[in-house]
Amino acid sequence: ITPASMMIVFLGITIGTIMTMSSSNWLMAWIGLELNMLAILPIISKPKTTRASEATTKYFLTQAIASAMMLLSSTMNAWQTGNWSILELKNKFSTTIMALSLMMKMGAAPIHFWLPEVLQGTTLQTALLITTWQKIAPITLMYMISNNIQPTILVSAGILSMIIGGLGGINQTQLRKMMAYSSINNLGWTITIMAFFPNMALMNIFTYIIMTTPIFLTMTNMSTKTLQNLSTTWTTSMTMTLSIALLMLSTSGLPPFTGFMPKMLILNELISQKLTTLATLAI
């Protein structure tokens, strides 16, 4: 890919996300997401391997299905209310479909299956882009409609994401798959609190992005893709290995690291909402 085409691709990714975040109309938000999706496909397929082609196809199909669900939901709502405004999503059925489509776009459980596979088939830099920047637009839309989504749906998906993300990462030796399950787990926390305190959900996801970015950049710098690679880097670069270990502990939410702060605030909010059982499950 030439520098000029790469610039056009990154411009498409940036403009698509900004368009979705700043729109008040479902059609403009959908166009932004489509532009974003089409722009990232050449980046995923850049390594000329079978795995990269497979990852590109899986990413395209899941995002296309999610976009179709978005259009169906917004069209049904517009049919009933005569309004395409994002904040006017009043129809319960439309809201449920929209919530599921946004979860599918982010890679949250129960529609998470594509995320570990896509990340495994791409480079570390592309994996960083998918787990951070690509989540901003769907999270923003979910934040905007959070008052209309039934809390039961969000909490169920959130708890499921936490469990799958936690258990799925245990059985992995590939670092990209581990980071994918870490992303699913973190989305679980974000979606669960979105039902009660949307601002805290935004704080949680941005804290996650700030912590994940240096992990991927360090792994890229050290050319580590498996746990075995990571265990042998101690002899060559002690500082890098120590940094990545501390960053991973922070991402997992271990006190006294940064990652513990949003999780503690989320648990505190769940307990204050009389959801003690839910808070215990989250722990």
PDB file of C-alpha atoms in Angstrom:
ATOM      1  CA  ILE A   1       0.000   0.000   0.000  1.00  0.00           C
ATOM      2  CA  THR A   2       1.412   3.389  -1.007  1.00  0.00           C
ATOM      3  CA  PRO A   3       1.717   6.280   1.527  1.00  0.00           C
ATOM      4  CA  ALA A   4      -1.020   8.221  -0.297  1.00  0.00           C
ATOM      5  CA  SER A   5      -3.505   5.328  -0.101  1.00  0.00           C
ATOM      6  CA  MET A   6      -2.597   4.733   3.570  1.00  0.00           C
ATOM      7  CA  MET A   7      -3.347   8.400   4.280  1.00  0.00           C
ATOM      8  CA  ILE A   8      -6.748   8.076   2.561  1.00  0.00           C
ATOM      9  CA  VAL A   9      -7.477   4.896   4.592  1.00  0.00           C
ATOM     10  CA  PHE A  10      -6.587   6.503   7.948  1.00  0.00           C
ATOM     11  CA  LEU A  11      -8.545   9.622   6.976  1.00  0.00           C
ATOM     12  CA  GLY A  12     -11.566   7.382   6.293  1.00  0.00           C
ATOM     13  CA  ILE A  13     -11.224   5.680   9.702  1.00  0.00           C
ATOM     14  CA  THR A  14     -10.928   9.030  11.510  1.00  0.00           C
ATOM     15  CA  ILE A  15     -13.698  10.839   9.610  1.00  0.00           C
ATOM     16  CA  GLY A  16     -16.048   7.824   9.918  1.00  0.00           C
ATOM     17  CA  THR A  17     -15.718   7.714  13.716  1.00  0.00           C
ATOM     18  CA  ILE A  18     -15.998  11.511  14.132  1.00  0.00           C
ATOM     19  CA  MET A  19     -19.056  11.584  11.828  1.00  0.00           C
ATOM     20  CA  THR A  20     -20.800   8.900  13.917  1.00  0.00           C
ATOM     21  CA  MET A  21     -19.909  10.581  17.214  1.00  0.00           C
ATOM     22  CA  SER A  22     -21.140  14.018  16.123  1.00  0.00           C
ATOM     23  CA  SER A  23     -24.330  12.996  14.292  1.00  0.00           C
ATOM     24  CA  SER A  24     -27.820  13.291  15.738  1.00  0.00           C
ATOM     25  CA  ASN A  25     -29.410  11.293  12.900  1.00  0.00           C
ATOM     26  CA  TRP A  26     -29.356   7.498  12.542  1.00  0.00           C
ATOM     27  CA  LEU A  27     -28.606   7.620   8.814  1.00  0.00           C
ATOM     28  CA  MET A  28     -25.545   9.847   9.283  1.00  0.00           C
ATOM     29  CA  ALA A  29     -24.345   7.646  12.170  1.00  0.00           C
ATOM     30  CA  TRP A  30     -24.748   4.567   9.930  1.00  0.00           C
ATOM     31  CA  ILE A  31     -22.847   6.234   7.042  1.00  0.00           C
ATOM     32  CA  GLY A  32     -20.020   7.099   9.468  1.00  0.00           C
ATOM     33  CA  LEU A  33     -19.800   3.483  10.686  1.00  0.00           C
ATOM     34  CA  GLU A  34     -19.841   2.147   7.102  1.00  0.00           C
ATOM     35  CA  LEU A  35     -17.073   4.534   6.049  1.00  0.00           C
ATOM     36  CA  ASN A  36     -15.064   3.499   9.089  1.00  0.00           C
ATOM     37  CA  MET A  37     -15.559  -0.219   8.345  1.00  0.00           C
ATOM     38  CA  LEU A  38     -14.640   0.042   4.638  1.00  0.00           C
ATOM     39  CA  ALA A  39     -11.525   2.077   5.469  1.00  0.00           C
ATOM     40  CA  ILE A  40     -10.112  -0.468   7.951  1.00  0.00           C
ATOM     41  CA  LEU A  41     -10.530  -3.510   5.650  1.00  0.00           C
ATOM     42  CA  PRO A  42      -7.364  -2.755   3.566  1.00  0.00           C
ATOM     43  CA  ILE A  43      -5.379  -2.405   6.819  1.00  0.00           C
ATOM     44  CA  ILE A  44      -6.537  -5.808   8.137  1.00  0.00           C
ATOM     45  CA  SER A  45      -5.777  -7.484   4.782  1.00  0.00           C
ATOM     46  CA  LYS A  46      -2.369  -5.763   4.399  1.00  0.00           C
ATOM     47  CA  PRO A  47      -0.299  -8.875   5.345  1.00  0.00           C
ATOM     48  CA  LYS A  48      -0.647 -11.092   2.272  1.00  0.00           C
ATOM     49  CA  THR A  49      -1.476 -14.263   4.227  1.00  0.00           C
ATOM     50  CA  THR A  50      -4.454 -16.625   4.322  1.00  0.00           C
ATOM     51  CA  ARG A  51      -5.066 -15.727   7.991  1.00  0.00           C
ATOM     52  CA  ALA A  52      -5.263 -12.007   7.140  1.00  0.00           C
ATOM     53  CA  SER A  53      -7.747 -12.637   4.303  1.00  0.00           C
ATOM     54  CA  GLU A  54      -9.849 -14.809   6.627  1.00  0.00           C
ATOM     55  CA  ALA A  55      -9.758 -12.135   9.346  1.00  0.00           C
ATOM     56  CA  THR A  56     -10.807  -9.452   6.817  1.00  0.00           C
ATOM     57  CA  THR A  57     -13.758 -11.554   5.630  1.00  0.00           C
ATOM     58  CA  LYS A  58     -14.896 -12.315   9.204  1.00  0.00           C
ATOM     59  CA  TYR A  59     -14.625  -8.648  10.196  1.00  0.00           C
ATOM     60  CA  PHE A  60     -16.526  -7.486   7.095  1.00  0.00           C
ATOM     61  CA  LEU A  61     -19.367 -10.018   7.507  1.00  0.00           C
ATOM     62  CA  THR A  62     -19.968  -9.351  11.215  1.00  0.00           C
ATOM     63  CA  GLN A  63     -19.843  -5.567  10.765  1.00  0.00           C
ATOM     64  CA  ALA A  64     -22.156  -5.750   7.737  1.00  0.00           C
ATOM     65  CA  ILE A  65     -24.713  -7.832   9.695  1.00  0.00           C
ATOM     66  CA  ALA A  66     -24.512  -5.375  12.604  1.00  0.00           C
ATOM     67  CA  SER A  67     -25.017  -2.440  10.209  1.00  0.00           C
ATOM     68  CA  ALA A  68     -28.056  -4.162   8.660  1.00  0.00           C
ATOM     69  CA  MET A  69     -29.507  -4.638  12.171  1.00  0.00           C
ATOM     70  CA  MET A  70     -28.880  -0.940  12.877  1.00  0.00           C
ATOM     71  CA  LEU A  71     -30.751   0.076   9.719  1.00  0.00           C
ATOM     72  CA  LEU A  72     -33.640  -2.282  10.530  1.00  0.00           C
ATOM     73  CA  SER A  73     -33.924  -0.909  14.065  1.00  0.00           C
ATOM     74  CA  SER A  74     -33.768   2.784  13.071  1.00  0.00           C
ATOM     75  CA  THR A  75     -36.192   2.252  10.143  1.00  0.00           C
ATOM     76  CA  MET A  76     -38.746   0.508  12.391  1.00  0.00           C
ATOM     77  CA  ASN A  77     -38.439   3.315  14.928  1.00  0.00           C
ATOM     78  CA  ALA A  78     -38.795   5.996  12.231  1.00  0.00           C
ATOM     79  CA  TRP A  79     -41.859   4.166  10.889  1.00  0.00           C
ATOM     80  CA  GLN A  80     -43.549   4.408  14.292  1.00  0.00           C
ATOM     81  CA  THR A  81     -42.333   7.808  15.506  1.00  0.00           C
ATOM     82  CA  GLY A  82     -41.681   9.588  12.188  1.00  0.00           C
ATOM     83  CA  ASN A  83     -38.299  10.628  13.543  1.00  0.00           C
ATOM     84  CA  TRP A  84     -34.713   9.597  12.641  1.00  0.00           C
ATOM     85  CA  SER A  85     -33.203  11.292  15.686  1.00  0.00           C
ATOM     86  CA  ILE A  86     -30.822   9.117  17.760  1.00  0.00           C
ATOM     87  CA  LEU A  87     -32.286  10.409  21.025  1.00  0.00           C
ATOM     88  CA  GLU A  88     -35.848   9.539  19.943  1.00  0.00           C
ATOM     89  CA  LEU A  89     -35.385   5.742  19.920  1.00  0.00           C
ATOM     90  CA  LYS A  90     -38.599   4.938  21.812  1.00  0.00           C
ATOM     91  CA  ASN A  91     -39.735   1.582  20.371  1.00  0.00           C
ATOM     92  CA  LYS A  92     -38.678  -1.232  22.758  1.00  0.00           C
ATOM     93  CA  PHE A  93     -38.112  -3.790  19.992  1.00  0.00           C
ATOM     94  CA  SER A  94     -36.036  -1.303  17.968  1.00  0.00           C
ATOM     95  CA  THR A  95     -33.991  -0.413  21.053  1.00  0.00           C
ATOM     96  CA  THR A  96     -33.211  -4.091  21.753  1.00  0.00           C
ATOM     97  CA  ILE A  97     -32.096  -4.737  18.152  1.00  0.00           C
ATOM     98  CA  MET A  98     -29.994  -1.545  18.200  1.00  0.00           C
ATOM     99  CA  ALA A  99     -28.315  -2.559  21.488  1.00  0.00           C
ATOM    100  CA  LEU A 100     -27.480  -6.009  20.037  1.00  0.00           C
ATOM    101  CA  SER A 101     -26.105  -4.504  16.806  1.00  0.00           C
ATOM    102  CA  LEU A 102     -23.849  -2.111  18.760  1.00  0.00           C
ATOM    103  CA  MET A 103     -22.630  -4.993  20.966  1.00  0.00           C
ATOM    104  CA  MET A 104     -21.863  -6.951  17.795  1.00  0.00           C
ATOM    105  CA  LYS A 105     -19.869  -4.019  16.401  1.00  0.00           C
ATOM    106  CA  MET A 106     -17.849  -3.745  19.626  1.00  0.00           C
ATOM    107  CA  GLY A 107     -17.346  -7.472  20.072  1.00  0.00           C
ATOM    108  CA  ALA A 108     -19.227  -7.897  23.350  1.00  0.00           C
ATOM    109  CA  ALA A 109     -20.727 -11.256  24.414  1.00  0.00           C
ATOM    110  CA  PRO A 110     -22.835 -13.088  23.322  1.00  0.00           C
ATOM    111  CA  ILE A 111     -21.818 -11.894  19.802  1.00  0.00           C
ATOM    112  CA  HIS A 112     -18.078 -11.825  20.475  1.00  0.00           C
ATOM    113  CA  PHE A 113     -16.865 -14.847  18.462  1.00  0.00           C
ATOM    114  CA  TRP A 114     -15.327 -12.799  15.646  1.00  0.00           C
ATOM    115  CA  LEU A 115     -13.015 -10.661  17.823  1.00  0.00           C
ATOM    116  CA  PRO A 116     -10.329 -13.195  18.954  1.00  0.00           C
ATOM    117  CA  GLU A 117     -10.174 -14.705  15.447  1.00  0.00           C
ATOM    118  CA  VAL A 118      -9.840 -11.343  13.682  1.00  0.00           C
ATOM    119  CA  LEU A 119      -7.169 -10.128  16.110  1.00  0.00           C
ATOM    120  CA  GLN A 120      -5.198 -13.360  15.692  1.00  0.00           C
ATOM    121  CA  GLY A 121      -5.189 -12.937  11.905  1.00  0.00           C
ATOM    122  CA  THR A 122      -3.871  -9.355  11.898  1.00  0.00           C
ATOM    123  CA  THR A 123      -0.710  -7.503  12.927  1.00  0.00           C
ATOM    124  CA  LEU A 124      -0.273  -6.109  16.438  1.00  0.00           C
ATOM    125  CA  GLN A 125      -0.766  -2.515  15.199  1.00  0.00           C
ATOM    126  CA  THR A 126      -4.087  -3.429  13.528  1.00  0.00           C
ATOM    127  CA  ALA A 127      -5.158  -5.351  16.650  1.00  0.00           C
ATOM    128  CA  LEU A 128      -4.499  -2.165  18.660  1.00  0.00           C
ATOM    129  CA  LEU A 129      -6.676  -0.181  16.240  1.00  0.00           C
ATOM    130  CA  ILE A 130      -9.564  -2.696  16.456  1.00  0.00           C
ATOM    131  CA  THR A 131      -9.513  -2.941  20.274  1.00  0.00           C
ATOM    132  CA  THR A 132      -9.297   0.826  20.880  1.00  0.00           C
ATOM    133  CA  TRP A 133     -10.327   3.284  18.140  1.00  0.00           C
ATOM    134  CA  GLN A 134     -12.945   1.012  16.533  1.00  0.00           C
ATOM    135  CA  LYS A 135     -14.896   0.804  19.807  1.00  0.00           C
ATOM    136  CA  ILE A 136     -15.301   4.572  20.262  1.00  0.00           C
ATOM    137  CA  ALA A 137     -18.170   5.089  17.741  1.00  0.00           C
ATOM    138  CA  PRO A 138     -20.423   2.186  18.927  1.00  0.00           C
ATOM    139  CA  ILE A 139     -19.798   3.090  22.591  1.00  0.00           C
ATOM    140  CA  THR A 140     -20.810   6.719  21.844  1.00  0.00           C
ATOM    141  CA  LEU A 141     -24.066   5.568  20.195  1.00  0.00           C
ATOM    142  CA  MET A 142     -24.810   3.232  23.120  1.00  0.00           C
ATOM    143  CA  TYR A 143     -24.151   6.121  25.524  1.00  0.00           C
ATOM    144  CA  MET A 144     -26.652   8.282  23.606  1.00  0.00           C
ATOM    145  CA  ILE A 145     -29.445   5.666  23.743  1.00  0.00           C
ATOM    146  CA  SER A 146     -28.567   4.221  27.197  1.00  0.00           C
ATOM    147  CA  ASN A 147     -31.663   5.793  28.833  1.00  0.00           C
ATOM    148  CA  ASN A 148     -33.948   3.907  26.436  1.00  0.00           C
ATOM    149  CA  ILE A 149     -32.309   0.450  26.609  1.00  0.00           C
ATOM    150  CA  GLN A 150     -33.808  -1.965  29.147  1.00  0.00           C
ATOM    151  CA  PRO A 151     -31.276  -2.413  32.001  1.00  0.00           C
ATOM    152  CA  THR A 152     -31.879  -6.200  31.996  1.00  0.00           C
ATOM    153  CA  ILE A 153     -30.428  -6.504  28.463  1.00  0.00           C
ATOM    154  CA  LEU A 154     -27.334  -4.449  29.272  1.00  0.00           C
ATOM    155  CA  VAL A 155     -26.679  -6.165  32.606  1.00  0.00           C
ATOM    156  CA  SER A 156     -27.146  -9.675  31.129  1.00  0.00           C
ATOM    157  CA  ALA A 157     -24.776  -8.946  28.224  1.00  0.00           C
ATOM    158  CA  GLY A 158     -22.330  -7.247  30.610  1.00  0.00           C
ATOM    159  CA  ILE A 159     -22.153 -10.151  33.060  1.00  0.00           C
ATOM    160  CA  LEU A 160     -21.847 -12.646  30.186  1.00  0.00           C
ATOM    161  CA  SER A 161     -18.993 -10.602  28.682  1.00  0.00           C
ATOM    162  CA  MET A 162     -17.190 -10.517  32.039  1.00  0.00           C
ATOM    163  CA  ILE A 163     -17.459 -14.303  32.453  1.00  0.00           C
ATOM    164  CA  ILE A 164     -16.494 -15.171  28.846  1.00  0.00           C
ATOM    165  CA  GLY A 165     -13.687 -12.598  28.803  1.00  0.00           C
ATOM    166  CA  GLY A 166     -12.282 -13.879  32.096  1.00  0.00           C
ATOM    167  CA  LEU A 167     -12.515 -17.598  31.318  1.00  0.00           C
ATOM    168  CA  GLY A 168     -11.595 -17.322  27.635  1.00  0.00           C
ATOM    169  CA  GLY A 169      -8.280 -15.624  28.293  1.00  0.00           C
ATOM    170  CA  ILE A 170      -7.061 -18.337  30.694  1.00  0.00           C
ATOM    171  CA  ASN A 171      -6.676 -21.005  28.010  1.00  0.00           C
ATOM    172  CA  GLN A 172      -4.651 -18.878  25.560  1.00  0.00           C
ATOM    173  CA  THR A 173      -0.949 -18.817  24.661  1.00  0.00           C
ATOM    174  CA  GLN A 174      -1.333 -16.232  21.872  1.00  0.00           C
ATOM    175  CA  LEU A 175      -1.041 -12.690  23.245  1.00  0.00           C
ATOM    176  CA  ARG A 176      -3.397 -11.193  20.648  1.00  0.00           C
ATOM    177  CA  LYS A 177      -6.169 -13.635  21.636  1.00  0.00           C
ATOM    178  CA  MET A 178      -5.510 -12.877  25.316  1.00  0.00           C
ATOM    179  CA  MET A 179      -5.887  -9.160  24.592  1.00  0.00           C
ATOM    180  CA  ALA A 180      -9.113  -9.882  22.665  1.00  0.00           C
ATOM    181  CA  TYR A 181     -10.611 -11.654  25.706  1.00  0.00           C
ATOM    182  CA  SER A 182      -9.325  -8.831  27.916  1.00  0.00           C
ATOM    183  CA  SER A 183     -11.232  -6.428  25.635  1.00  0.00           C
ATOM    184  CA  ILE A 184     -14.421  -8.539  25.922  1.00  0.00           C
ATOM    185  CA  ASN A 185     -14.084  -8.593  29.724  1.00  0.00           C
ATOM    186  CA  ASN A 186     -13.608  -4.829  29.905  1.00  0.00           C
ATOM    187  CA  LEU A 187     -16.600  -4.257  27.623  1.00  0.00           C
ATOM    188  CA  GLY A 188     -18.608  -6.302  30.131  1.00  0.00           C
ATOM    189  CA  TRP A 189     -17.823  -3.786  32.889  1.00  0.00           C
ATOM    190  CA  THR A 190     -18.600  -0.892  30.533  1.00  0.00           C
ATOM    191  CA  ILE A 191     -21.956  -2.286  29.356  1.00  0.00           C
ATOM    192  CA  THR A 192     -23.071  -3.272  32.882  1.00  0.00           C
ATOM    193  CA  ILE A 193     -22.578   0.224  34.331  1.00  0.00           C
ATOM    194  CA  MET A 194     -23.978   1.843  31.136  1.00  0.00           C
ATOM    195  CA  ALA A 195     -27.456   0.895  32.386  1.00  0.00           C
ATOM    196  CA  PHE A 196     -27.078   2.938  35.601  1.00  0.00           C
ATOM    197  CA  PHE A 197     -24.282   5.510  35.183  1.00  0.00           C
ATOM    198  CA  PRO A 198     -23.349   6.119  31.501  1.00  0.00           C
ATOM    199  CA  ASN A 199     -20.640   8.704  32.339  1.00  0.00           C
ATOM    200  CA  MET A 200     -18.765   6.113  34.397  1.00  0.00           C
ATOM    201  CA  ALA A 201     -18.956   3.689  31.453  1.00  0.00           C
ATOM    202  CA  LEU A 202     -17.188   6.276  29.274  1.00  0.00           C
ATOM    203  CA  MET A 203     -14.528   6.797  31.934  1.00  0.00           C
ATOM    204  CA  ASN A 204     -13.975   3.024  32.138  1.00  0.00           C
ATOM    205  CA  ILE A 205     -13.567   2.524  28.373  1.00  0.00           C
ATOM    206  CA  PHE A 206     -11.176   5.470  28.002  1.00  0.00           C
ATOM    207  CA  THR A 207      -9.079   4.230  30.943  1.00  0.00           C
ATOM    208  CA  TYR A 208      -8.939   0.850  29.186  1.00  0.00           C
ATOM    209  CA  ILE A 209      -7.830   2.483  25.896  1.00  0.00           C
ATOM    210  CA  ILE A 210      -5.085   4.429  27.696  1.00  0.00           C
ATOM    211  CA  MET A 211      -3.798   1.200  29.322  1.00  0.00           C
ATOM    212  CA  THR A 212      -4.126  -1.069  26.260  1.00  0.00           C
ATOM    213  CA  THR A 213      -2.276   1.231  23.850  1.00  0.00           C
ATOM    214  CA  PRO A 214       1.152   0.961  25.588  1.00  0.00           C
ATOM    215  CA  ILE A 215       0.719  -2.855  25.958  1.00  0.00           C
ATOM    216  CA  PHE A 216       0.308  -3.306  22.194  1.00  0.00           C
ATOM    217  CA  LEU A 217       3.065  -0.783  21.411  1.00  0.00           C
ATOM    218  CA  THR A 218       5.459  -2.599  23.778  1.00  0.00           C
ATOM    219  CA  MET A 219       4.582  -5.978  22.239  1.00  0.00           C
ATOM    220  CA  THR A 220       5.183  -4.514  18.758  1.00  0.00           C
ATOM    221  CA  ASN A 221       8.529  -3.089  19.851  1.00  0.00           C
ATOM    222  CA  MET A 222       9.619  -6.425  21.359  1.00  0.00           C
ATOM    223  CA  SER A 223       8.084  -8.504  18.500  1.00  0.00           C
ATOM    224  CA  THR A 224       6.309 -10.746  21.002  1.00  0.00           C
ATOM    225  CA  LYS A 225       3.234 -12.666  19.853  1.00  0.00           C
ATOM    226  CA  THR A 226       3.074 -15.593  22.290  1.00  0.00           C
ATOM    227  CA  LEU A 227       3.539 -16.141  26.023  1.00  0.00           C
ATOM    228  CA  GLN A 228       6.670 -18.147  25.215  1.00  0.00           C
ATOM    229  CA  ASN A 229       8.169 -15.107  23.426  1.00  0.00           C
ATOM    230  CA  LEU A 230       7.281 -12.960  26.405  1.00  0.00           C
ATOM    231  CA  SER A 231       8.962 -15.325  28.882  1.00  0.00           C
ATOM    232  CA  THR A 232      12.267 -15.159  26.951  1.00  0.00           C
ATOM    233  CA  THR A 233      12.399 -11.349  26.646  1.00  0.00           C
ATOM    234  CA  TRP A 234      13.548 -10.945  30.279  1.00  0.00           C
ATOM    235  CA  THR A 235      17.172 -11.577  29.287  1.00  0.00           C
ATOM    236  CA  THR A 236      17.187  -9.044  26.425  1.00  0.00           C
ATOM    237  CA  SER A 237      15.033  -6.212  27.763  1.00  0.00           C
ATOM    238  CA  MET A 238      14.279  -6.249  31.477  1.00  0.00           C
ATOM    239  CA  THR A 239      12.625  -2.792  31.486  1.00  0.00           C
ATOM    240  CA  MET A 240      10.212  -3.656  28.676  1.00  0.00           C
ATOM    241  CA  THR A 241       9.252  -6.979  30.273  1.00  0.00           C
ATOM    242  CA  LEU A 242       8.642  -5.321  33.640  1.00  0.00           C
ATOM    243  CA  SER A 243       6.608  -2.547  31.984  1.00  0.00           C
ATOM    244  CA  ILE A 244       4.363  -4.988  30.110  1.00  0.00           C
ATOM    245  CA  ALA A 245       3.854  -7.058  33.289  1.00  0.00           C
ATOM    246  CA  LEU A 246       2.790  -3.966  35.276  1.00  0.00           C
ATOM    247  CA  LEU A 247       0.533  -2.774  32.438  1.00  0.00           C
ATOM    248  CA  MET A 248      -1.187  -6.172  32.291  1.00  0.00           C
ATOM    249  CA  LEU A 249      -1.728  -6.142  36.056  1.00  0.00           C
ATOM    250  CA  SER A 250      -3.222  -2.663  35.714  1.00  0.00           C
ATOM    251  CA  THR A 251      -5.534  -3.783  32.880  1.00  0.00           C
ATOM    252  CA  SER A 252      -6.731  -6.702  35.022  1.00  0.00           C
ATOM    253  CA  GLY A 253      -7.788  -4.201  37.711  1.00  0.00           C
ATOM    254  CA  LEU A 254      -5.354  -5.119  40.465  1.00  0.00           C
ATOM    255  CA  PRO A 255      -4.945  -2.499  43.222  1.00  0.00           C
ATOM    256  CA  PRO A 256      -3.094  -0.126  43.526  1.00  0.00           C
ATOM    257  CA  PHE A 257      -2.774   0.233  39.710  1.00  0.00           C
ATOM    258  CA  THR A 258      -4.807   2.674  37.562  1.00  0.00           C
ATOM    259  CA  GLY A 259      -7.091  -0.068  36.186  1.00  0.00           C
ATOM    260  CA  PHE A 260      -8.469  -0.724  39.670  1.00  0.00           C
ATOM    261  CA  MET A 261      -9.995   2.780  39.978  1.00  0.00           C
ATOM    262  CA  PRO A 262     -12.862   2.501  37.416  1.00  0.00           C
ATOM    263  CA  LYS A 263     -13.672  -1.059  38.562  1.00  0.00           C
ATOM    264  CA  MET A 264     -13.880   0.071  42.192  1.00  0.00           C
ATOM    265  CA  LEU A 265     -16.166   2.983  41.229  1.00  0.00           C
ATOM    266  CA  ILE A 266     -18.371   0.647  39.144  1.00  0.00           C
ATOM    267  CA  LEU A 267     -18.686  -1.843  42.042  1.00  0.00           C
ATOM    268  CA  ASN A 268     -19.493   1.032  44.402  1.00  0.00           C
ATOM    269  CA  GLU A 269     -22.234   2.261  42.050  1.00  0.00           C
ATOM    270  CA  LEU A 270     -23.710  -1.250  41.639  1.00  0.00           C
ATOM    271  CA  ILE A 271     -23.836  -1.689  45.435  1.00  0.00           C
ATOM    272  CA  SER A 272     -25.450   1.737  45.899  1.00  0.00           C
ATOM    273  CA  GLN A 273     -28.088   0.704  43.316  1.00  0.00           C
ATOM    274  CA  LYS A 274     -28.931  -2.271  45.609  1.00  0.00           C
ATOM    275  CA  LEU A 275     -27.326  -4.714  43.141  1.00  0.00           C
ATOM    276  CA  THR A 276     -25.060  -6.438  45.645  1.00  0.00           C
ATOM    277  CA  THR A 277     -25.434  -9.891  43.989  1.00  0.00           C
ATOM    278  CA  LEU A 278     -24.414  -8.377  40.673  1.00  0.00           C
ATOM    279  CA  ALA A 279     -21.383  -6.697  42.253  1.00  0.00           C
ATOM    280  CA  THR A 280     -20.342 -10.028  43.830  1.00  0.00           C
ATOM    281  CA  LEU A 281     -20.679 -11.745  40.431  1.00  0.00           C
ATOM    282  CA  ALA A 282     -18.538  -9.033  38.837  1.00  0.00           C
ATOM    283  CA  ILE A 283     -15.759  -9.611  41.403  1.00  0.00           C
TER     284      ILE A 283
END
